[in-house]
PDB file of C-alpha atoms in Angstrom:
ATOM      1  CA  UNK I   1       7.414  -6.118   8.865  1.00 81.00           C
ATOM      2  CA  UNK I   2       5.005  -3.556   9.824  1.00 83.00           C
ATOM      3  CA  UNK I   3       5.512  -1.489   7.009  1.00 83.00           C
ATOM      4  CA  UNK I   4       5.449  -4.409   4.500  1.00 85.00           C
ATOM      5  CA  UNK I   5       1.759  -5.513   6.473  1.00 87.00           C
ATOM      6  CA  UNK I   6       0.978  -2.140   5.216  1.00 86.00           C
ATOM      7  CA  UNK I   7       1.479  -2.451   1.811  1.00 87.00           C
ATOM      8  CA  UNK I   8      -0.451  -5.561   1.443  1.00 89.00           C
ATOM      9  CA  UNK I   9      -3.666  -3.235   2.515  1.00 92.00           C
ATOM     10  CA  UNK I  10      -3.718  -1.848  -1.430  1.00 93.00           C
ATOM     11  CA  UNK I  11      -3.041  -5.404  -2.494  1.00 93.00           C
ATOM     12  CA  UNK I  12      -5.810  -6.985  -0.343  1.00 93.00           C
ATOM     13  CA  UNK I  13      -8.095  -4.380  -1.593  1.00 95.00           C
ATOM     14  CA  UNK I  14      -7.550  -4.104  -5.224  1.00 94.00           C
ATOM     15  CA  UNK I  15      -6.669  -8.224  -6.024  1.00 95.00           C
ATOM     16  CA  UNK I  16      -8.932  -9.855  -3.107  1.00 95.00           C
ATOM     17  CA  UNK I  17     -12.098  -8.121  -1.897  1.00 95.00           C
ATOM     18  CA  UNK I  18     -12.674  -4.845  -4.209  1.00 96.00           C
ATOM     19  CA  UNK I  19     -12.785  -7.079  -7.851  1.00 96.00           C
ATOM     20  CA  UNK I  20     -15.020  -9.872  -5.714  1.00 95.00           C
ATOM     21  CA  UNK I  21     -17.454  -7.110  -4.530  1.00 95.00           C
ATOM     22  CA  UNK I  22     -17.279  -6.061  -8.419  1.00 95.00           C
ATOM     23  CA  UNK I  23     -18.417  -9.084  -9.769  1.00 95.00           C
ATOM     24  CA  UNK I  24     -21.405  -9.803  -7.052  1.00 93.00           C
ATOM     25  CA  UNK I  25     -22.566  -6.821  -7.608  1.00 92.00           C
ATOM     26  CA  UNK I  26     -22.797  -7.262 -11.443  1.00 92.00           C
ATOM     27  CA  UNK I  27     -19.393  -5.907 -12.892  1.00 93.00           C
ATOM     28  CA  UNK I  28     -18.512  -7.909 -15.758  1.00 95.00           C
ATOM     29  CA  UNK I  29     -15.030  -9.671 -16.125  1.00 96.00           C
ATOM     30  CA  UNK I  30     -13.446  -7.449 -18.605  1.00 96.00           C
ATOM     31  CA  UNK I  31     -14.425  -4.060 -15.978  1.00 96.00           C
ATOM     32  CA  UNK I  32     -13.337  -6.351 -13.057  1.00 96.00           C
ATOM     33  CA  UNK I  33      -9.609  -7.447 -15.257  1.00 96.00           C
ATOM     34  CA  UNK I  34      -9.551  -3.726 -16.389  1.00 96.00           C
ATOM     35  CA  UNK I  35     -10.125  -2.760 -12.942  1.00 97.00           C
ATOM     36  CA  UNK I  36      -6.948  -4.589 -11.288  1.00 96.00           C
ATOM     37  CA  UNK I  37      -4.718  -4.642 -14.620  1.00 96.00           C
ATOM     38  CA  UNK I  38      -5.027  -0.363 -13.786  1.00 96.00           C
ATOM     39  CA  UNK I  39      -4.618  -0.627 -10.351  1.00 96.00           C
ATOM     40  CA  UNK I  40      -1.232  -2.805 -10.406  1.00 95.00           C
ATOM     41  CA  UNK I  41       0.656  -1.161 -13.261  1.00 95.00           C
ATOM     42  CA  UNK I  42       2.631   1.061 -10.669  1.00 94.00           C
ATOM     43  CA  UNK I  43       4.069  -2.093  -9.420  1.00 92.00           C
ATOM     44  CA  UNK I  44       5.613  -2.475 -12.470  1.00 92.00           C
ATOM     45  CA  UNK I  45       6.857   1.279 -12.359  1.00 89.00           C
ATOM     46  CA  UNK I  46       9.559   0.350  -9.150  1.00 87.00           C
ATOM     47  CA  UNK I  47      12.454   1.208 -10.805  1.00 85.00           C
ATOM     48  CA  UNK I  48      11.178   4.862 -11.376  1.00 88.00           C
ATOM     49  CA  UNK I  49      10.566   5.354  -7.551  1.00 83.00           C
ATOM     50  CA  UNK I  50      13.960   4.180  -6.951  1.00 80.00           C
ATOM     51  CA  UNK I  51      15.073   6.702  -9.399  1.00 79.00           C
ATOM     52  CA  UNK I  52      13.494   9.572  -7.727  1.00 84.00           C
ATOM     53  CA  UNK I  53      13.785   8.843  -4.491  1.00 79.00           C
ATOM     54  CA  UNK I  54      17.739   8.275  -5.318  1.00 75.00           C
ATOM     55  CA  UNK I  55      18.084  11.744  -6.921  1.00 78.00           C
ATOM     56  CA  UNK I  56      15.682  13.579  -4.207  1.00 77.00           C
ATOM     57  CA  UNK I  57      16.092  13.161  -0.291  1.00 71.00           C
ATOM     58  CA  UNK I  58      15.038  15.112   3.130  1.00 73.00           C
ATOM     59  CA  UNK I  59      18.277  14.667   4.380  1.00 73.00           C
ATOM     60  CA  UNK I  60      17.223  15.645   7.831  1.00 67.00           C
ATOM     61  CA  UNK I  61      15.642  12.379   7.935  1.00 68.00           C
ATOM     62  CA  UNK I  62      17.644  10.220   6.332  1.00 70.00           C
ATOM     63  CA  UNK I  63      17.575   9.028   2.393  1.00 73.00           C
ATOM     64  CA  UNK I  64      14.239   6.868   3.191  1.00 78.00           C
ATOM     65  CA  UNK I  65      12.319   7.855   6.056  1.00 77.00           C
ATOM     66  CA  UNK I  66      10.660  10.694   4.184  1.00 83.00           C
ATOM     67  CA  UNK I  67       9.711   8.925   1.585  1.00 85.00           C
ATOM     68  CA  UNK I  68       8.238   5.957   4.394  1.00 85.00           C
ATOM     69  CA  UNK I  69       6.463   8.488   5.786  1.00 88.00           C
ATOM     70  CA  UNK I  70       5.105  10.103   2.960  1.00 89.00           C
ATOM     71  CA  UNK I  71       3.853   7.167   1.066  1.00 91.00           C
ATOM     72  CA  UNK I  72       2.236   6.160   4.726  1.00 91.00           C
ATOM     73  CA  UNK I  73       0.444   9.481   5.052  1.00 92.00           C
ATOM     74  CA  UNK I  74      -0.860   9.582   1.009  1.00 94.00           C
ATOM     75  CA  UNK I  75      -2.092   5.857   1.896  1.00 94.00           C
ATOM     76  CA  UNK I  76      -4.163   7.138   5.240  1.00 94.00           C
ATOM     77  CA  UNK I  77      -5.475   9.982   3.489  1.00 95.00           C
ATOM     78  CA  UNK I  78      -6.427   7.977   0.251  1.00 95.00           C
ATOM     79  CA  UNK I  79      -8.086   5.513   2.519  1.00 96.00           C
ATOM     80  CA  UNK I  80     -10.312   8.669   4.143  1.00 95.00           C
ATOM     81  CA  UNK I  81     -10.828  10.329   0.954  1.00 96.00           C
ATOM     82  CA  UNK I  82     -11.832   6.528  -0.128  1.00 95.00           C
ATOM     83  CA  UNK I  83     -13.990   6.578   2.607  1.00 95.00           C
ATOM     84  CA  UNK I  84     -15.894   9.927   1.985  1.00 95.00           C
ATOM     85  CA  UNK I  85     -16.171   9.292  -1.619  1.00 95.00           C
ATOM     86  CA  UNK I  86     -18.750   5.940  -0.841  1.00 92.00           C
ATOM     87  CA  UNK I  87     -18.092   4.916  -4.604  1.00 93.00           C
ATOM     88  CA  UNK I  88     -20.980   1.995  -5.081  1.00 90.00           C
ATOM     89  CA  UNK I  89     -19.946  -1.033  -7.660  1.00 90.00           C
ATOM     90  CA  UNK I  90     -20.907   0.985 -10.667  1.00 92.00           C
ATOM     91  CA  UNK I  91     -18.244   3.757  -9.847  1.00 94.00           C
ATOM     92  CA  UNK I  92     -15.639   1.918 -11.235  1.00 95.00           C
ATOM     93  CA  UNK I  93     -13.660   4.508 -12.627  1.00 96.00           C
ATOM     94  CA  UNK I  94     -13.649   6.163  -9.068  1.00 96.00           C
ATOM     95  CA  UNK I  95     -12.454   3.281  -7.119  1.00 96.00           C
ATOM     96  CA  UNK I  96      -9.933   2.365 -10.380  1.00 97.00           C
ATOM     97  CA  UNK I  97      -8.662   6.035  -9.615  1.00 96.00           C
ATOM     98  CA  UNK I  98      -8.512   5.925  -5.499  1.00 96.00           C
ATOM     99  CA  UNK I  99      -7.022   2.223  -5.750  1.00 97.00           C
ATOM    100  CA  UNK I 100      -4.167   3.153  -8.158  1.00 97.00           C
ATOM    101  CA  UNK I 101      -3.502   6.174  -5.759  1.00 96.00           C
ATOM    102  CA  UNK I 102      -3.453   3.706  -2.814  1.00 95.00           C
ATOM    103  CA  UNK I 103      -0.932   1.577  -5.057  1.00 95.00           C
ATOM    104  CA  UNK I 104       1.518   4.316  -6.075  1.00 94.00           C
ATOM    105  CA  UNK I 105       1.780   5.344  -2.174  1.00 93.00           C
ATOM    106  CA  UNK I 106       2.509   1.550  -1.710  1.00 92.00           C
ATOM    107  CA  UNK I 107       4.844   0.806  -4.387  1.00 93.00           C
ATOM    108  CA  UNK I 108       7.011   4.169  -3.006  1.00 91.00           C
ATOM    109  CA  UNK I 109       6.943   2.735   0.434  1.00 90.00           C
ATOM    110  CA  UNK I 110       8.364  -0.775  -1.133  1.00 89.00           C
ATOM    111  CA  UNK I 111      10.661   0.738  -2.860  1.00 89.00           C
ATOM    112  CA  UNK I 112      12.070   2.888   0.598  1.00 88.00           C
ATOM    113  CA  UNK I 113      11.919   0.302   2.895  1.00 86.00           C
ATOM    114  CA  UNK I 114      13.864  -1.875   0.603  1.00 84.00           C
ATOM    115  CA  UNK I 115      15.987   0.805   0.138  1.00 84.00           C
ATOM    116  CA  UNK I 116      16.314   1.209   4.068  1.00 83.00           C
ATOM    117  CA  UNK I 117      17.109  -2.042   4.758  1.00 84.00           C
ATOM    118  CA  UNK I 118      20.187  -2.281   2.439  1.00 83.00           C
ATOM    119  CA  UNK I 119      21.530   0.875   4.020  1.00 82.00           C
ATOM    120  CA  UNK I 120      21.108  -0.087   7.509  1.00 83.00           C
ATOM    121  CA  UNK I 121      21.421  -4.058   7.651  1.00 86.00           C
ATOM    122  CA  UNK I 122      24.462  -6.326   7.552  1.00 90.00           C
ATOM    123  CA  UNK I 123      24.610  -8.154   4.049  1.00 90.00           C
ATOM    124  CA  UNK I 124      24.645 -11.253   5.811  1.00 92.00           C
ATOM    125  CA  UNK I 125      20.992 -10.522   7.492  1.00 90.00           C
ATOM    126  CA  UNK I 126      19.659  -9.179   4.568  1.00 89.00           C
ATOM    127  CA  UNK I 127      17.956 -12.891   3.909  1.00 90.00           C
ATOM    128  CA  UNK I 128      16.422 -13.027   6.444  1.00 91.00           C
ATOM    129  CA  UNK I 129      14.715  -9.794   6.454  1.00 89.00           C
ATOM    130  CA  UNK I 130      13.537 -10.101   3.332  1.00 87.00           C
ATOM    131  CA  UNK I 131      11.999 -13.085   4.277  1.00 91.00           C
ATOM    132  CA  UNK I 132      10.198 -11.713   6.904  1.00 91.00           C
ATOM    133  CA  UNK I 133       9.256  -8.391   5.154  1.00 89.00           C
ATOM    134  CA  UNK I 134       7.703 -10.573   2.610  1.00 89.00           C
ATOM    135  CA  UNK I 135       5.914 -12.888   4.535  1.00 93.00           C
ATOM    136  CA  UNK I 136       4.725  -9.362   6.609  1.00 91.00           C
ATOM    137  CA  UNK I 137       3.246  -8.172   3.055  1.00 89.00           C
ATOM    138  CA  UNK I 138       1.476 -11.163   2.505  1.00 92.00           C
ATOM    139  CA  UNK I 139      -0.107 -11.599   6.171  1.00 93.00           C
ATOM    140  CA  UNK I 140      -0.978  -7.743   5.149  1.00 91.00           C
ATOM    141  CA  UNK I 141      -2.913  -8.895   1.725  1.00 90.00           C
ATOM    142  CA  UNK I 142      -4.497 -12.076   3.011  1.00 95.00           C
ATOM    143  CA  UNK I 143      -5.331 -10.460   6.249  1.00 94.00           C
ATOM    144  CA  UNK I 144      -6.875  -7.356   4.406  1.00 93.00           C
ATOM    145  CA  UNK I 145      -8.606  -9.564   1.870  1.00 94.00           C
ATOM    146  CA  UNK I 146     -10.409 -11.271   4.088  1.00 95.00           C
ATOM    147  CA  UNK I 147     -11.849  -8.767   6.471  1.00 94.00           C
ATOM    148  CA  UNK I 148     -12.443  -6.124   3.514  1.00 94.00           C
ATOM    149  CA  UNK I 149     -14.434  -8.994   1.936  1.00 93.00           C
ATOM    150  CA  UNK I 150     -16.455  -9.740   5.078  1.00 94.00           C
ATOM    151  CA  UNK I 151     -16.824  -5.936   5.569  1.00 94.00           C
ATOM    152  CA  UNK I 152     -17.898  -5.843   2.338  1.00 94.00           C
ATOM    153  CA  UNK I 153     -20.676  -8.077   2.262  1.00 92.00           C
ATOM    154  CA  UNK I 154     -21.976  -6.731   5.665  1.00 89.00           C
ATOM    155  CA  UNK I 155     -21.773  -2.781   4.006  1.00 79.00           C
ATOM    156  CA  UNK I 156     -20.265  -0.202   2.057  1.00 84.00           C
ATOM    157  CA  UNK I 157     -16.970   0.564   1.050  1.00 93.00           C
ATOM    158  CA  UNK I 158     -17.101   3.223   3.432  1.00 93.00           C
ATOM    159  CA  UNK I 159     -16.782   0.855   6.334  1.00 93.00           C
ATOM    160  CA  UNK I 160     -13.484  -1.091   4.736  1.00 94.00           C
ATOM    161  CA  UNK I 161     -11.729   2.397   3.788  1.00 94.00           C
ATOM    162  CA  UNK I 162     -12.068   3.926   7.196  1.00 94.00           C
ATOM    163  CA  UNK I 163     -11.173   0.552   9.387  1.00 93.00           C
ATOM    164  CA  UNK I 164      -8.313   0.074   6.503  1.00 93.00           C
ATOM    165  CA  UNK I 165      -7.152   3.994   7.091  1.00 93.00           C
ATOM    166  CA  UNK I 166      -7.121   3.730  10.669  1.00 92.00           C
ATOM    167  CA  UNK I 167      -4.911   0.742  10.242  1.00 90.00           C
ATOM    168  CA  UNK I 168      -2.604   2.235   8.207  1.00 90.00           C
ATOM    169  CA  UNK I 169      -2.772   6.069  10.337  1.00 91.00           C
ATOM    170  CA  UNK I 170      -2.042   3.784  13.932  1.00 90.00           C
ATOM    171  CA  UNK I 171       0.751   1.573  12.246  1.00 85.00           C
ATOM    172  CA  UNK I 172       2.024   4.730  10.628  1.00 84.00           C
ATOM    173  CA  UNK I 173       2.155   6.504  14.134  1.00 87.00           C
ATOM    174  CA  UNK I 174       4.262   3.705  15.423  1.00 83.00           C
ATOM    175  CA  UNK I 175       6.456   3.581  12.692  1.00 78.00           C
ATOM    176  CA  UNK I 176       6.885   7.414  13.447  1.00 80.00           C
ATOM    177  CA  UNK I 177       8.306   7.429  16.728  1.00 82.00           C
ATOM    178  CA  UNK I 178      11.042   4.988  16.028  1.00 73.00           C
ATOM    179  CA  UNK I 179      14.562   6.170  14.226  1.00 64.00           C
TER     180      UNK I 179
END
Protein backbone atom coordinates (compact mmCIF):
# COMPACT_ATOMS: atom_id res chain seq x y z
CA UNK A 1 0.00 0.00 0.00
CA UNK A 2 2.79 2.22 0.76
CA UNK A 3 4.48 1.75 -2.30
CA UNK A 4 1.30 2.10 -4.44
CA UNK A 5 0.65 5.73 -2.19
CA UNK A 6 3.89 6.40 -3.80
CA UNK A 7 3.16 6.09 -7.16
CA UNK A 8 0.14 8.20 -7.08
CA UNK A 9 2.76 11.23 -6.14
CA UNK A 10 3.68 11.41 -10.22
CA UNK A 11 -0.01 10.97 -10.88
CA UNK A 12 -1.17 13.71 -8.44
CA UNK A 13 1.40 15.92 -9.88
CA UNK A 14 1.22 15.54 -13.54
CA UNK A 15 -3.00 14.92 -13.89
CA UNK A 16 -4.16 17.11 -10.70
CA UNK A 17 -2.12 20.12 -9.56
CA UNK A 18 0.90 20.64 -12.22
CA UNK A 19 -1.73 21.05 -15.56
CA UNK A 20 -4.13 23.32 -13.01
CA UNK A 21 -1.11 25.54 -12.05
CA UNK A 22 -0.53 25.51 -16.04
CA UNK A 23 -3.62 26.87 -16.97
CA UNK A 24 -3.85 29.75 -14.06
CA UNK A 25 -0.89 30.78 -14.91
CA UNK A 26 -1.75 31.23 -18.65
CA UNK A 27 -0.77 27.84 -20.40
CA UNK A 28 -3.14 27.21 -23.05
CA UNK A 29 -5.13 23.85 -23.36
CA UNK A 30 -3.30 22.28 -26.15
CA UNK A 31 0.42 22.95 -23.91
CA UNK A 32 -1.58 21.83 -20.79
CA UNK A 33 -3.13 18.28 -23.01
CA UNK A 34 0.42 18.09 -24.57
CA UNK A 35 1.81 18.44 -21.24
CA UNK A 36 0.01 15.28 -19.53
CA UNK A 37 -0.56 13.23 -22.93
CA UNK A 38 3.80 13.27 -22.59
CA UNK A 39 3.91 12.70 -19.17
CA UNK A 40 1.55 9.44 -19.12
CA UNK A 41 2.74 7.62 -22.23
CA UNK A 42 5.13 5.40 -20.01
CA UNK A 43 2.07 4.07 -18.46
CA UNK A 44 1.25 2.70 -21.51
CA UNK A 45 4.91 1.26 -21.90
CA UNK A 46 4.21 -1.55 -18.73
CA UNK A 47 4.70 -4.40 -20.60
CA UNK A 48 8.33 -3.28 -21.55
CA UNK A 49 9.30 -2.89 -17.78
CA UNK A 50 8.01 -6.25 -17.20
CA UNK A 51 10.16 -7.36 -19.98
CA UNK A 52 13.29 -6.02 -18.59
CA UNK A 53 12.93 -6.44 -15.30
CA UNK A 54 12.04 -10.31 -16.24
CA UNK A 55 15.28 -10.75 -18.25
CA UNK A 56 17.55 -8.59 -15.67
CA UNK A 57 17.56 -9.18 -11.75
CA UNK A 58 19.95 -8.40 -8.54
CA UNK A 59 19.47 -11.68 -7.40
CA UNK A 60 20.90 -10.85 -4.04
CA UNK A 61 17.76 -9.11 -3.48
CA UNK A 62 15.32 -10.92 -4.91
CA UNK A 63 13.69 -10.58 -8.67
CA UNK A 64 11.83 -7.19 -7.47
CA UNK A 65 13.25 -5.47 -4.66
CA UNK A 66 15.94 -3.86 -6.78
CA UNK A 67 13.94 -2.69 -9.10
CA UNK A 68 11.41 -1.22 -5.90
CA UNK A 69 14.18 0.35 -4.74
CA UNK A 70 15.54 1.77 -7.67
CA UNK A 71 12.48 3.27 -9.15
CA UNK A 72 11.99 4.74 -5.33
CA UNK A 73 15.43 6.34 -5.31
CA UNK A 74 15.13 7.85 -9.28
CA UNK A 75 11.61 9.22 -7.90
CA UNK A 76 13.39 11.05 -4.64
CA UNK A 77 16.08 12.30 -6.66
CA UNK A 78 13.77 13.52 -9.59
CA UNK A 79 11.69 15.19 -6.97
CA UNK A 80 15.13 17.16 -5.64
CA UNK A 81 16.44 17.75 -8.97
CA UNK A 82 12.60 19.00 -9.55
CA UNK A 83 13.09 21.01 -6.75
CA UNK A 84 16.45 22.77 -7.68
CA UNK A 85 15.42 23.27 -11.16
CA UNK A 86 12.33 25.97 -9.88
CA UNK A 87 10.84 25.56 -13.52
CA UNK A 88 8.06 28.62 -13.52
CA UNK A 89 4.70 27.87 -15.77
CA UNK A 90 6.40 28.88 -18.94
CA UNK A 91 9.10 26.04 -18.58
CA UNK A 92 6.96 23.61 -19.85
CA UNK A 93 9.26 21.57 -21.63
CA UNK A 94 11.31 21.29 -18.30
CA UNK A 95 8.61 20.15 -16.08
CA UNK A 96 7.18 17.85 -19.31
CA UNK A 97 10.83 16.36 -19.05
CA UNK A 98 11.19 16.00 -14.96
CA UNK A 99 7.41 14.72 -14.84
CA UNK A 100 7.89 11.95 -17.46
CA UNK A 101 11.12 11.00 -15.47
CA UNK A 102 9.01 10.93 -12.26
CA UNK A 103 6.50 8.64 -14.35
CA UNK A 104 8.96 6.11 -15.79
CA UNK A 105 10.41 5.60 -12.05
CA UNK A 106 6.66 5.04 -11.18
CA UNK A 107 5.48 2.89 -13.85
CA UNK A 108 8.85 0.48 -12.97
CA UNK A 109 7.83 0.45 -9.39
CA UNK A 110 4.09 -0.71 -10.59
CA UNK A 111 5.26 -2.99 -12.59
CA UNK A 112 7.71 -4.68 -9.48
CA UNK A 113 5.42 -4.52 -6.88
CA UNK A 114 2.88 -6.23 -8.99
CA UNK A 115 5.37 -8.46 -9.86
CA UNK A 116 6.20 -9.01 -6.02
CA UNK A 117 3.01 -9.67 -4.99
CA UNK A 118 2.33 -12.61 -7.40
CA UNK A 119 5.57 -14.19 -6.27
CA UNK A 120 5.04 -13.90 -2.67
CA UNK A 121 1.10 -14.01 -2.08
CA UNK A 122 -1.33 -16.92 -2.04
CA UNK A 123 -3.56 -16.80 -5.31
CA UNK A 124 -6.43 -16.76 -3.20
CA UNK A 125 -5.30 -13.24 -1.45
CA UNK A 126 -4.23 -11.83 -4.45
CA UNK A 127 -7.89 -9.91 -4.59
CA UNK A 128 -7.65 -8.50 -1.99
CA UNK A 129 -4.34 -6.97 -2.28
CA UNK A 130 -4.94 -5.62 -5.29
CA UNK A 131 -7.70 -3.98 -3.93
CA UNK A 132 -5.93 -2.39 -1.41
CA UNK A 133 -2.79 -1.53 -3.50
CA UNK A 134 -5.16 0.26 -5.69
CA UNK A 135 -7.13 2.07 -3.43
CA UNK A 136 -3.32 2.96 -1.73
CA UNK A 137 -2.47 4.56 -5.33
CA UNK A 138 -5.40 6.51 -5.45
CA UNK A 139 -5.32 7.92 -1.69
CA UNK A 140 -1.56 8.64 -3.12
CA UNK A 141 -2.99 10.81 -6.29
CA UNK A 142 -5.90 12.49 -4.57
CA UNK A 143 -3.88 13.07 -1.51
CA UNK A 144 -0.93 14.54 -3.64
CA UNK A 145 -3.31 16.51 -5.81
CA UNK A 146 -4.64 18.29 -3.33
CA UNK A 147 -1.80 19.47 -1.20
CA UNK A 148 0.51 20.08 -4.42
CA UNK A 149 -2.40 22.29 -5.55
CA UNK A 150 -2.66 24.19 -2.26
CA UNK A 151 1.19 24.33 -2.20
CA UNK A 152 0.97 25.57 -5.37
CA UNK A 153 -1.10 28.45 -5.06
CA UNK A 154 0.70 29.51 -1.78
CA UNK A 155 4.42 29.19 -3.90
CA UNK A 156 6.66 27.65 -6.21
CA UNK A 157 7.12 24.38 -7.45
CA UNK A 158 10.04 24.25 -5.39
CA UNK A 159 8.01 23.90 -2.25
CA UNK A 160 5.70 20.80 -3.75
CA UNK A 161 8.95 18.91 -5.18
CA UNK A 162 10.88 19.00 -1.97
CA UNK A 163 7.74 18.17 0.56
CA UNK A 164 6.77 15.49 -2.37
CA UNK A 165 10.66 14.10 -2.30
CA UNK A 166 10.81 13.90 1.28
CA UNK A 167 7.67 11.87 1.11
CA UNK A 168 8.78 9.59 -1.19
CA UNK A 169 12.84 9.46 0.48
CA UNK A 170 10.95 8.66 4.28
CA UNK A 171 8.40 6.08 2.74
CA UNK A 172 11.27 4.73 0.71
CA UNK A 173 13.43 4.32 3.97
CA UNK A 174 10.68 2.30 5.49
CA UNK A 175 10.12 0.26 2.69
CA UNK A 176 13.98 -0.41 2.97
CA UNK A 177 14.29 -1.99 6.16
CA UNK A 178 11.63 -4.56 5.63
CA UNK A 179 12.40 -8.04 3.54
Amino acid sequence: IILYSMQGVPIGLGLIAIPAWLAANGATPVQVGAFVGTIMLPWSLKLVNGLIMDRFAFKPMGRRRGWILAAQALMASTLIVLAVVAPGPQDILVLTVCLAILNICATFNDVAVDGMVVDISPEAERPLLNSLMYAGQSLGFATTGFIAGILLAQGSISIVALAFGGFVALASAFVALFR
